[in-house]
Coordinates of C-alpha atoms in Angstrom, one line a residue:
Chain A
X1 CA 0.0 0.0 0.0
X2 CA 1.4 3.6 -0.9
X3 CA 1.6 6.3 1.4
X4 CA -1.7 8.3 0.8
X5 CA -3.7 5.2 -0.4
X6 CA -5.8 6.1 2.4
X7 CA -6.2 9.5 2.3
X8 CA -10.3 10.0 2.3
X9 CA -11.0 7.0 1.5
X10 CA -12.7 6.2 5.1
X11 CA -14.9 7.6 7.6
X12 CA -15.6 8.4 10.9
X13 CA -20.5 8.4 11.4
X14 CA -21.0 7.9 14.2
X15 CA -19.6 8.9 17.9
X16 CA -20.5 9.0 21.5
X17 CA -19.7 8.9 24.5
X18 CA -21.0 7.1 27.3
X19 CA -22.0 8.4 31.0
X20 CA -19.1 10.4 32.4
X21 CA -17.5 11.5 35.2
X22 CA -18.6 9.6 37.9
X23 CA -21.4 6.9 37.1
X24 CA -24.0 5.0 38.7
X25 CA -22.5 2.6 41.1
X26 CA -22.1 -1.0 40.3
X27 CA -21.6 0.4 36.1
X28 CA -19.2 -2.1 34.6
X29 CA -16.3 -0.9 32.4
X30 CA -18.2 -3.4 29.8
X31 CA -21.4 -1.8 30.6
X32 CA -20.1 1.8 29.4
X33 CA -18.6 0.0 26.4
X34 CA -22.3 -0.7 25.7
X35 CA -23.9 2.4 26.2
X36 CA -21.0 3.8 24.3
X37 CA -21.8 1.7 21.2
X38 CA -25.5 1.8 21.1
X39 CA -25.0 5.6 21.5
X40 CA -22.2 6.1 18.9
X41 CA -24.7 3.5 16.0
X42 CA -27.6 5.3 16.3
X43 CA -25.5 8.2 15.7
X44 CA -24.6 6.9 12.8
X45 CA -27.9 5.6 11.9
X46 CA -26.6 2.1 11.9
X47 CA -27.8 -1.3 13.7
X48 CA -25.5 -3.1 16.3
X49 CA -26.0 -6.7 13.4
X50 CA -24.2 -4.8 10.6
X51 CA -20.9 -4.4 12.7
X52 CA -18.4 -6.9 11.8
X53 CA -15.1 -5.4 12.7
X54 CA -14.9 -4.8 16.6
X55 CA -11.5 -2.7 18.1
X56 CA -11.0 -2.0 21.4
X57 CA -8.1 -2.1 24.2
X58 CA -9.4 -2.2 28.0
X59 CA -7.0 -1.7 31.0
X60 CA -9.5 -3.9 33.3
X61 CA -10.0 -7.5 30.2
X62 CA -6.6 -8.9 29.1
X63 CA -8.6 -10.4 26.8
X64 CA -10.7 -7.1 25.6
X65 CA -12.0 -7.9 22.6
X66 CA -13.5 -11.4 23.0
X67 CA -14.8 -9.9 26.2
X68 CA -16.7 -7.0 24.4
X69 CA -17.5 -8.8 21.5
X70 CA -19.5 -11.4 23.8
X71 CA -21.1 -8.5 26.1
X72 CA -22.6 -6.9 22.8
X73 CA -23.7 -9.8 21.5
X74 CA -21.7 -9.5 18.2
X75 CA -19.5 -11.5 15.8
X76 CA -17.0 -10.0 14.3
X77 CA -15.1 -11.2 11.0
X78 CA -12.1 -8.8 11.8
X79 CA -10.8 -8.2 15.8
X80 CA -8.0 -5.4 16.4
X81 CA -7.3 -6.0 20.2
X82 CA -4.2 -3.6 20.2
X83 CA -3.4 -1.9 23.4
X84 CA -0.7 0.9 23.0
X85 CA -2.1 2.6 26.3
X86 CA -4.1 5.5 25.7
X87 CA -3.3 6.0 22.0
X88 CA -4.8 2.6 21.3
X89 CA -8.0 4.3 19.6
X90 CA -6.4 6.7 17.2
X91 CA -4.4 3.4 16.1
X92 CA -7.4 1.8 15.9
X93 CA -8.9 4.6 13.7
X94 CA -5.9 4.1 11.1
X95 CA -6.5 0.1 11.0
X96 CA -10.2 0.6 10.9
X97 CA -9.5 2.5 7.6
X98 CA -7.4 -0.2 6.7
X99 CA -9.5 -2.9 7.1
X100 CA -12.5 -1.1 5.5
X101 CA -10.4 -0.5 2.5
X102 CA -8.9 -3.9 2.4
X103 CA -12.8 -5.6 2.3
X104 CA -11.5 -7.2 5.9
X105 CA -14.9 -5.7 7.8
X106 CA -17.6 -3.1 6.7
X107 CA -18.8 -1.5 9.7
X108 CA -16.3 -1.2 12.2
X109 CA -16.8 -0.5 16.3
X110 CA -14.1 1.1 18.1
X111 CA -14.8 1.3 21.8
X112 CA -13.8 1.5 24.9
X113 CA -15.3 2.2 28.8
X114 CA -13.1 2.5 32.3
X115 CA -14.6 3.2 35.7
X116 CA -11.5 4.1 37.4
X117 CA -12.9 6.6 39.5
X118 CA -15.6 4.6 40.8
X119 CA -13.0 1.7 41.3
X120 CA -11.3 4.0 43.8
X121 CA -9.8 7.1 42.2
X122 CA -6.5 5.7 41.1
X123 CA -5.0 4.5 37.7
X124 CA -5.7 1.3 37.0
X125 CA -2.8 -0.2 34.7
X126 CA -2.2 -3.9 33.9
X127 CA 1.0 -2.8 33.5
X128 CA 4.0 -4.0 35.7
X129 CA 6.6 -1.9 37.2
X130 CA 9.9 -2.6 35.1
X131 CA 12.6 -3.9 37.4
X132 CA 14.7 -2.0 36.3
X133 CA 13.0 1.2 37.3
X134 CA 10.1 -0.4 39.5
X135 CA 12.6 -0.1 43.1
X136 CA 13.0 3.4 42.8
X137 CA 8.9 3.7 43.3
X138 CA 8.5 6.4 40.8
X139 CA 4.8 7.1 40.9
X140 CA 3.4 5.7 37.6
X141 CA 3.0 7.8 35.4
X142 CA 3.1 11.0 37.0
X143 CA 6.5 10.8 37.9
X144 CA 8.1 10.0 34.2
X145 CA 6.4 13.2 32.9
X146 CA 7.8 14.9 35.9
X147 CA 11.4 13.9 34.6
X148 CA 10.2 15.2 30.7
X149 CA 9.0 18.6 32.2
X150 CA 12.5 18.9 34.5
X151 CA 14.3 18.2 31.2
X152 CA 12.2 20.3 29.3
X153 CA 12.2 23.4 31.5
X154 CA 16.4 22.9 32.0
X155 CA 17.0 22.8 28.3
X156 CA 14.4 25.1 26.7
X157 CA 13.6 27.6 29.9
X158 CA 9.9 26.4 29.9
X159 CA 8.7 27.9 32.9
X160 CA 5.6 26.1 35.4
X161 CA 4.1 29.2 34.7
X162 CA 3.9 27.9 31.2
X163 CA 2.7 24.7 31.7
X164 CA 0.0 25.9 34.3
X165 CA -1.4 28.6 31.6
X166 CA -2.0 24.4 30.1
X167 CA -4.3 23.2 32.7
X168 CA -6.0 26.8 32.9
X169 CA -6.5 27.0 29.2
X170 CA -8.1 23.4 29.2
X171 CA -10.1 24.9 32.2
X172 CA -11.6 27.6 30.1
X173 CA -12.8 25.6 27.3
X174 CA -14.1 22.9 29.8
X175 CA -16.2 25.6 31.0
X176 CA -18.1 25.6 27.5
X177 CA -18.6 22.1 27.6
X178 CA -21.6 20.7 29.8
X179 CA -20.1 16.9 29.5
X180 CA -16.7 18.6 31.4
X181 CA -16.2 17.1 34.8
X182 CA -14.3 20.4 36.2
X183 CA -16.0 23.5 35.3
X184 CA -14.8 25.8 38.2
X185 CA -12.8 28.7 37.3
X186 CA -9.2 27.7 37.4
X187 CA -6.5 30.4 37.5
X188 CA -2.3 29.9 36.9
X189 CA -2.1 30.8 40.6
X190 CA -3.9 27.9 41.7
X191 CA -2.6 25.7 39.5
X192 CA 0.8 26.9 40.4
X193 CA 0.1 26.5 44.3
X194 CA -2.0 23.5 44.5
X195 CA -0.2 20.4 45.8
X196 CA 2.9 19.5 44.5
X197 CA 2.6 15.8 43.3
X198 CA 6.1 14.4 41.4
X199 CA 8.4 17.9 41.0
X200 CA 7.5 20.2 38.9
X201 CA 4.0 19.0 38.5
X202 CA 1.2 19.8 40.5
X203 CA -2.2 17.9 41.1
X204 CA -3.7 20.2 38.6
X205 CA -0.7 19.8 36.2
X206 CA -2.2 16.2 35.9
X207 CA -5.1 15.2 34.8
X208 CA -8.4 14.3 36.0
X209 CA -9.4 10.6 37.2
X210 CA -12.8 10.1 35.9
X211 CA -15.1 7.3 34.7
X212 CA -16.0 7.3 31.2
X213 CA -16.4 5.0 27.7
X214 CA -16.5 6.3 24.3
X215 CA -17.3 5.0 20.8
X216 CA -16.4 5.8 17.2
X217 CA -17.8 3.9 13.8
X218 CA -16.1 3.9 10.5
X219 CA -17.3 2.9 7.2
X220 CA -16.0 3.4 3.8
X221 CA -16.4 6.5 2.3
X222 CA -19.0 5.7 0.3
X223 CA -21.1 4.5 2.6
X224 CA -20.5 7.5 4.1
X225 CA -21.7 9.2 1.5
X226 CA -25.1 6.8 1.4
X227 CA -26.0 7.3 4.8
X228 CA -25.5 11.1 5.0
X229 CA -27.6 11.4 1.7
X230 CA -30.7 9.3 3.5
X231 CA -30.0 11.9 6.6
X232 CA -27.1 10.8 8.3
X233 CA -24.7 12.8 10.2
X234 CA -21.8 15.2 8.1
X235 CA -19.2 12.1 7.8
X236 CA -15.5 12.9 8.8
X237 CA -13.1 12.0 6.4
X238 CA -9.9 10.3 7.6
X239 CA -7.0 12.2 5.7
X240 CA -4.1 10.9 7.1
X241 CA -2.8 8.8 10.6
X242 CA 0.5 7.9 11.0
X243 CA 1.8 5.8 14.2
X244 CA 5.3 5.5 16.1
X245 CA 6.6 4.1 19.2
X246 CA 10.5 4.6 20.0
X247 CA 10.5 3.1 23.9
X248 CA 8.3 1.9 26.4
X249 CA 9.8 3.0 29.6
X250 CA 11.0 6.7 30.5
X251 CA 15.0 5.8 31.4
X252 CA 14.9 4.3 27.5
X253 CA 13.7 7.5 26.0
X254 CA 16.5 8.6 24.1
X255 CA 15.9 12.4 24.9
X256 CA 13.1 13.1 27.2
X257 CA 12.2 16.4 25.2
X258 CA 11.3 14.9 21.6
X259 CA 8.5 12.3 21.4
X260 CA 7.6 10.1 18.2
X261 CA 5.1 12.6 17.8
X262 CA 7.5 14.4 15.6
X263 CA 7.3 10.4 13.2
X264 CA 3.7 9.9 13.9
X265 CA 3.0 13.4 12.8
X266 CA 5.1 13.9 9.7
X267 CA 3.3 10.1 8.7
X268 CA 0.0 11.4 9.1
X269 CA 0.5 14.9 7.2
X270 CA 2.3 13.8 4.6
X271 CA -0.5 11.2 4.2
X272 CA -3.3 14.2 4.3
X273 CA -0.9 16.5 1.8
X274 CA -1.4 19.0 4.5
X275 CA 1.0 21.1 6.8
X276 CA -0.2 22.0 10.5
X277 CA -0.7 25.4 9.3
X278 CA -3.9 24.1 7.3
X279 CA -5.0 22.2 10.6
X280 CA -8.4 24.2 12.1
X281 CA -8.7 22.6 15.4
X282 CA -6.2 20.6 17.5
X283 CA -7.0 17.4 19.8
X284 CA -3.9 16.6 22.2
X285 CA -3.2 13.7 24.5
X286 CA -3.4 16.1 27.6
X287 CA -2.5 13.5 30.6
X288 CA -0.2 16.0 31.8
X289 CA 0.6 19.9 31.5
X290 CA 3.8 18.8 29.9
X291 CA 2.3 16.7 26.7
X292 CA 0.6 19.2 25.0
X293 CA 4.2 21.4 24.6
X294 CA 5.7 18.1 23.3
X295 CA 2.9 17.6 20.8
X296 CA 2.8 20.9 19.7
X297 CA 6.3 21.0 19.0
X298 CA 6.7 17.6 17.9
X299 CA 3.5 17.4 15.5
X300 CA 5.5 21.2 14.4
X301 CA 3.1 23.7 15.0
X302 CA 6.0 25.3 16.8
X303 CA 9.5 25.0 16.9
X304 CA 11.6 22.5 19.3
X305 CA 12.1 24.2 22.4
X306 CA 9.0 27.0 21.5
X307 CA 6.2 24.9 22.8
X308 CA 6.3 26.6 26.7
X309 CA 5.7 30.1 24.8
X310 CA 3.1 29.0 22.5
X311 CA 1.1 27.8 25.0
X312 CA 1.5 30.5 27.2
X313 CA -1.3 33.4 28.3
X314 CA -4.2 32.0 26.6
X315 CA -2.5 31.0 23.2
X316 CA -4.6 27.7 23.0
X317 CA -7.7 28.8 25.1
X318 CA -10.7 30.2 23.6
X319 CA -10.1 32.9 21.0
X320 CA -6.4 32.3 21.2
X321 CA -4.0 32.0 17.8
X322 CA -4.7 27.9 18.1
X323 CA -8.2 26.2 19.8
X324 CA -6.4 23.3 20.9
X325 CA -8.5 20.3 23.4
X326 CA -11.6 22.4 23.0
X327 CA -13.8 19.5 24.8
X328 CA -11.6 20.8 28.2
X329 CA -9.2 17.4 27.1
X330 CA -8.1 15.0 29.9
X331 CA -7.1 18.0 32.4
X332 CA -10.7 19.4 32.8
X333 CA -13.7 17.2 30.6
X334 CA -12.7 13.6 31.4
X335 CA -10.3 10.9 31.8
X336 CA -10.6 7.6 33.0
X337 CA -7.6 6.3 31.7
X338 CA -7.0 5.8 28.5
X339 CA -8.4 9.1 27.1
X340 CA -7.4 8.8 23.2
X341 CA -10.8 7.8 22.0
X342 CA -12.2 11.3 22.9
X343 CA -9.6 13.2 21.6
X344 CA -11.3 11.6 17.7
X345 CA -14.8 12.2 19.4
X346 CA -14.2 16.1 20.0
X347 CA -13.0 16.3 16.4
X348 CA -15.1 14.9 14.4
X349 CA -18.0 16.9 16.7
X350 CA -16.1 20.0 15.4
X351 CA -15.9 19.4 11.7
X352 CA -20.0 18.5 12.3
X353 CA -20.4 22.2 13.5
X354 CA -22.0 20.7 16.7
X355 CA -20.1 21.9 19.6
X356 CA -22.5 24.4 20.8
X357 CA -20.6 27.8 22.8
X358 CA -17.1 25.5 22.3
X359 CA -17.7 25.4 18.9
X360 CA -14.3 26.5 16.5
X361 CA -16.0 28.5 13.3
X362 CA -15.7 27.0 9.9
X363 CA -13.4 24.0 11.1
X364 CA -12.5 21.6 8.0
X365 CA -9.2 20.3 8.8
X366 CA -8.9 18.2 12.8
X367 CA -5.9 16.8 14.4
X368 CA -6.4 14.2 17.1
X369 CA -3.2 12.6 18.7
X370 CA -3.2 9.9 20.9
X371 CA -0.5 9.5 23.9
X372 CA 0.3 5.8 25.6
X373 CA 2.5 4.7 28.1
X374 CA 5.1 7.0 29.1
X375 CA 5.2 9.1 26.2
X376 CA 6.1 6.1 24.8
X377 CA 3.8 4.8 22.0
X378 CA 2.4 8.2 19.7
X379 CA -0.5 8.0 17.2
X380 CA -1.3 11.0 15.1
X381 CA -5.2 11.2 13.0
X382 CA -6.4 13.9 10.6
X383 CA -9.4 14.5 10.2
X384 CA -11.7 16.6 7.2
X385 CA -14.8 17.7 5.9
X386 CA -16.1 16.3 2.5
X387 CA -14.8 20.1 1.5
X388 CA -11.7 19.1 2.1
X389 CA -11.3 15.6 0.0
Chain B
X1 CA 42.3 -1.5 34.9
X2 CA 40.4 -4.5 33.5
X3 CA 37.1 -3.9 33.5
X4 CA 35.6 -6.8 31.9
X5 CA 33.9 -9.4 34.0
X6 CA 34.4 -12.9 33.1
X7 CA 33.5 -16.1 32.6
X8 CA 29.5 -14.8 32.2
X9 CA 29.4 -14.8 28.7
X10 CA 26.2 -17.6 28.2
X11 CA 25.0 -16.5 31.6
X12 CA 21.2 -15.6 31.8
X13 CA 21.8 -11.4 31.6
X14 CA 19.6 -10.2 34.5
X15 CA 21.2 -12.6 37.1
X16 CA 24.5 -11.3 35.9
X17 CA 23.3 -8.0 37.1
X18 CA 22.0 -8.8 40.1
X19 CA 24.9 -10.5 41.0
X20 CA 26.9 -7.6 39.9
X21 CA 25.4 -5.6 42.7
X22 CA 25.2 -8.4 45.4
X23 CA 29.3 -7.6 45.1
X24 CA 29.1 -4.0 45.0
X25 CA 29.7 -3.7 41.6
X26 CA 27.1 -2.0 38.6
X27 CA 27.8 -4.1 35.8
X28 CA 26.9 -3.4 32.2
X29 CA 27.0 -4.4 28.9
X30 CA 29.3 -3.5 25.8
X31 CA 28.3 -4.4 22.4
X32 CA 30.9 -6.6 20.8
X33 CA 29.6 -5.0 17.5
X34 CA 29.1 -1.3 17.0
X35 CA 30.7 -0.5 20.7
X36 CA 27.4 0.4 22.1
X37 CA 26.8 0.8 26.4
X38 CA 23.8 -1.4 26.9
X39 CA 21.2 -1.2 30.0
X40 CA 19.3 -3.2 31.0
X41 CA 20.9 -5.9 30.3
X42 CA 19.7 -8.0 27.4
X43 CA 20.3 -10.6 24.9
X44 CA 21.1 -8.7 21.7
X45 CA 21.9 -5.1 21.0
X46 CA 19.7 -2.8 20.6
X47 CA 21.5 -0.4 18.4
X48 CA 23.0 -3.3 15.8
X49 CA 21.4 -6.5 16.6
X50 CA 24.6 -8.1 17.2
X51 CA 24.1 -11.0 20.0
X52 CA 28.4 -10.7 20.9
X53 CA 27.4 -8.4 24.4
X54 CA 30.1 -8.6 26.8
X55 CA 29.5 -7.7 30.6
X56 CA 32.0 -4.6 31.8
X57 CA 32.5 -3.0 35.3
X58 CA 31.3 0.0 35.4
X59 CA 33.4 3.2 37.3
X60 CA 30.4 4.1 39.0
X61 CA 30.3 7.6 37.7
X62 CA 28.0 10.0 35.9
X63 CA 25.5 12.5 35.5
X64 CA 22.3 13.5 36.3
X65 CA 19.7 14.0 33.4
X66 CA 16.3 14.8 35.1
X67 CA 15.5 14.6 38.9
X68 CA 12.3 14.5 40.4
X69 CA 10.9 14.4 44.3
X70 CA 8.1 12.2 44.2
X71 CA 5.9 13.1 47.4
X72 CA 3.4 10.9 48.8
X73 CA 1.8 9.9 52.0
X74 CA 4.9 8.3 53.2
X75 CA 7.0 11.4 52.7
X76 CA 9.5 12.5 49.4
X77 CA 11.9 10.7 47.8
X78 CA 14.2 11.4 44.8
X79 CA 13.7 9.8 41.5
X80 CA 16.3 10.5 38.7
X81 CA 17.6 9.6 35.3
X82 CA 21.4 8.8 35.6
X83 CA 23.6 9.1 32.8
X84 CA 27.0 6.9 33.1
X85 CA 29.8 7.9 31.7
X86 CA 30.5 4.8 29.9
X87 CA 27.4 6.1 28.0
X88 CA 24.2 4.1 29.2
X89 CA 21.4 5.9 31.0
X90 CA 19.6 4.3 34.3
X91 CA 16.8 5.2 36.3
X92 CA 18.0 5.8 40.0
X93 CA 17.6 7.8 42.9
X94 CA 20.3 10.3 44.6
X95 CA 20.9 9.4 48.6
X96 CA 22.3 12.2 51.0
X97 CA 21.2 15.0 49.1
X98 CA 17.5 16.5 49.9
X99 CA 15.1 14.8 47.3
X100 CA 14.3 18.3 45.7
X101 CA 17.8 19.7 46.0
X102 CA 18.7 17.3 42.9
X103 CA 20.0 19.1 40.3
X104 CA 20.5 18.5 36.3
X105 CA 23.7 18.3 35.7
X106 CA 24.8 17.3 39.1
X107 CA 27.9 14.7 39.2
X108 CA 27.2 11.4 41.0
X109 CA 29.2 8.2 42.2
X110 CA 27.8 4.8 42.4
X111 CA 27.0 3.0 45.5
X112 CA 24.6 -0.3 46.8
X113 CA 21.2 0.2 49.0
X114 CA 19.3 -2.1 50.4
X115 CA 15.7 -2.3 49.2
X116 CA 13.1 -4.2 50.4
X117 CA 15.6 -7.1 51.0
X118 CA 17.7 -7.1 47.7
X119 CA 20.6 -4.6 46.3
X120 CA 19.8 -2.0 44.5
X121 CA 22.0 0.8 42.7
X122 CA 21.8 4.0 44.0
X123 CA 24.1 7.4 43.5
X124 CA 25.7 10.2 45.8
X125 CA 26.5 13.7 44.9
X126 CA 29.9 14.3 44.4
X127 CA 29.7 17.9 42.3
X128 CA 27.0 20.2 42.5
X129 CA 27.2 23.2 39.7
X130 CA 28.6 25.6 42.1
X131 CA 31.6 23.1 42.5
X132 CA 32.9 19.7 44.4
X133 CA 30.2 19.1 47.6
X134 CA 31.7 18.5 51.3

């Protein structure tokens, strides 16, 4: 397959989340992978017997897929169980595409559901400590992003300053969003004094711990075509995705201030025949007030070394030079884990023209980036309107 | 001085280690074919794929690359990235400095800790930027 095969050639009809935040008690993770899914096909306009590829990484089922496959009462011909962390669902996007194209499934599912915070409020990984770094009790993963921002503001200058104007940006555009679990106002002072958890980050330098499931369904684009004709949602057009993954753990990052991002993303534009300056509205991986200065820089909407200043005093928040996590991303709206899949929710909702008082004017061109691990595994997805094809 | 450590070469790498340490020594490995410092220890090299990886003695001295304090219930400790001079990178923690008084850049000399029962490798500050520490 050439680079570019797959430029338009798929789309996303249908998303949805499920309940957020904190749900009823006694909700399964496989529970909000079903309301997630019936949500996200009627969206679509599509019945749960017409879905035959099924995607979808859990950090509670080892065995995800067969597990959710079972719970919905469907049988797929085509199962993706990939778990790259939190960027699993932006990968999924990519082979979703590649399966619709290849004839491997028609209507593909990607879905996922956590309830971390019901489960107690801390992240629940079925990942073990390495032993090589596991002794040292670095708290996973707030700590490794610790040692990237430490680097980051010793090399470049970034300030905490910088980073907090992150969280408080997120804040703002949470605060336009009814599904947001924080919508408080949130100033850099607070964030600056509020408690310290892994040096230089502070609890609101990290992001929330919330329950949450979210779904996405991709079809050709014809079909896409089909079902917007009979009344169907505005389909999003996948343009370009690229993926990369260069370690897993932090002390085998070759330089804690560049990410794969900076693959990932060059994959996906040159895919899309785009440059970041034709990209409307950005959706970042935002576990931590470090990642989205990374991403920025790294997916090169800035230079290396830049991204503290181009985040800074309201640059990214409402009616600043870029809307970047305009759902209030995984600081402020939700997280309950493994927060990729909404970072492809929010922008396909903003190439629909549906976000309401959030909503970015006359967005064609979306950028969703996935994070997983410890900045280890990087998956980069843009996203169009049939304008842009 | 002869840093190579012998008669290990088919040995089982992460023993090797451990051993390493049980002796007071941080051990690492040295790729037989493109000269590359590997940690952790492992099979094959990860820079050339070559499976010739001899073990080495490592001087025990280096740099630090990023330093947190991780602070939790049970109070703060230090976590850091350690940069060897022999040129492979581990993560650590610095002892006898205060956890947030770490510093990039800071020079640091190998020594053993006990943890939860078993040896673990651990640095000290021996040069903070302002110049050798007491």
């Amino acid at each position: 397959m050439t680079s570019g095969s797959l430029r338009g050639r798929a789309a996303v009809v249908g998303v949805a989340e499920s309940d957020l935040g904190e749900v009823a008690e006694g909700l399964t993770p496989l529970d909000l992978c079903g309301q997630a899914a019936a949500r996200a096909l009627a969206d679509a306009g599509l019945r749960k017997s017409e879905v035959d590829g099924l995607f979808t990484a859990s950090s509670y089922y080892a065995l995800a897929a067969m597990d959710t496959a079972e719970y919905l009462g469907i049988r797929p011909r085509h199962i993706d169980g990939t778990n790259i962390g939190g960027s699993s669902f932006v990968s999924h996007l990519l082979h979703a595409a590649a399966a619709v194209e290849e004839g491997l499934c028609s209507v593909a599912l990607i879905v996922y559901g956590s309830t971390q915070r019901s489960d107690g409020g801390r992240l629940v990984s079925p990942s073990k400590p390495d032993p090589y770094e596991g002794p040292y009790r670095p708290r996973y993963p707030v700590s490794m992003y610790a040692l990237a921002a430490a680097r980051h503001i010793h090399q470049y200058g970034t300030t905490r300053e910088q980073l907090a104007d992150v969280a408080v940006a997120a804040r703002q555009w949470a605060r336009l969003n009814p599904a947001a679990f924080e919508r408080e106002p949130l100033t850099r002072e607070e964030v600056l004094g509020s408690r310290m958890i892994s040096d230089p980050l502070t609890v609101r330098d990290c992001c929330l711990v919330t329950d949450g499931g979210g779904a996405l369904v991709v079809v050709s684009a014809e079909r896409a075509r089909e079902l917007e004709r009979n009344g169907g949602p505005k389909p999003a057009y996948l343009l370009g995705a690229g993926e990369a993954t260069w370690h897993r753990n932090i002390s085998r990052m070759p330089d804690l201030t560049v990410t794969a991002a900076r693959d990932s993303g060059r994959r996906a534009f040159e895919m899309a025949g785009l440059r970041p300056s034709d990209v409307d509205v950005v959706e970042l991986y935002d576990a931590f007030t470090i990642n989205p200065v990374l991403f920025l820089e790294d997916l090169g909407f800035c230079a290396k070394g830049e991204g503290g200043s181009f985040v800074a005093d309201g640059a990214i928040a409402p009616g600043g030079r870029l809307p970047v996590n305009t759902n209030g991303g995984g600081l402020s709206y939700c997280h309950p884990g493994m927060y990729g899949v909404f970072t492809v929710i929010e922008a396909v909702r903003q190439l629909r023209g549906t976000c309401g008082e959030r909503q970015v004017a006359d967005a064609e061109v979306a950028l969703a980036h996935g994070n997983g691990g410890t900045l280890s595994s990087q998956v980069t997805a843009i996203l169009g309107t049939g304008e842009t094809l | 001085m002869n840093d190579r450590v012998s008669d290990v070469a088919s040995a089982a790498p992460g023993p090797v280690y451990r051993a390493g340490l049980a002796v007071g020594e941080l051990r690492y490995q040295r790729c037989g074919g493109c000269a590359a410092a590997v940690h952790p220890p492992r099979v094959l090299c990860p820079e050339c794929g070559s499976q010739e990886l001899d073990w080495r003695r490592s001087a025990g001295l280096g740099e630090v690359y990023s330093t947190t304090a991780v602070r939790g219930r049970s109070g703060v400790h230090n976590v850091a990235l350690i940069d060897l001079d022999e040129g492979f990178r581990m993560m650590s923690r610095v002892e006898g400095t205060e956890p947030d008084e770490v510093r990039i850049g800071d020079r640091v000399g190998f020594l053993t800790a006990d943890q939860d029962g078993e040896p673990i490798a651990v640095f000290q500050r021996t040069e903070t930027k302002g110049g050798p520490t007491a």
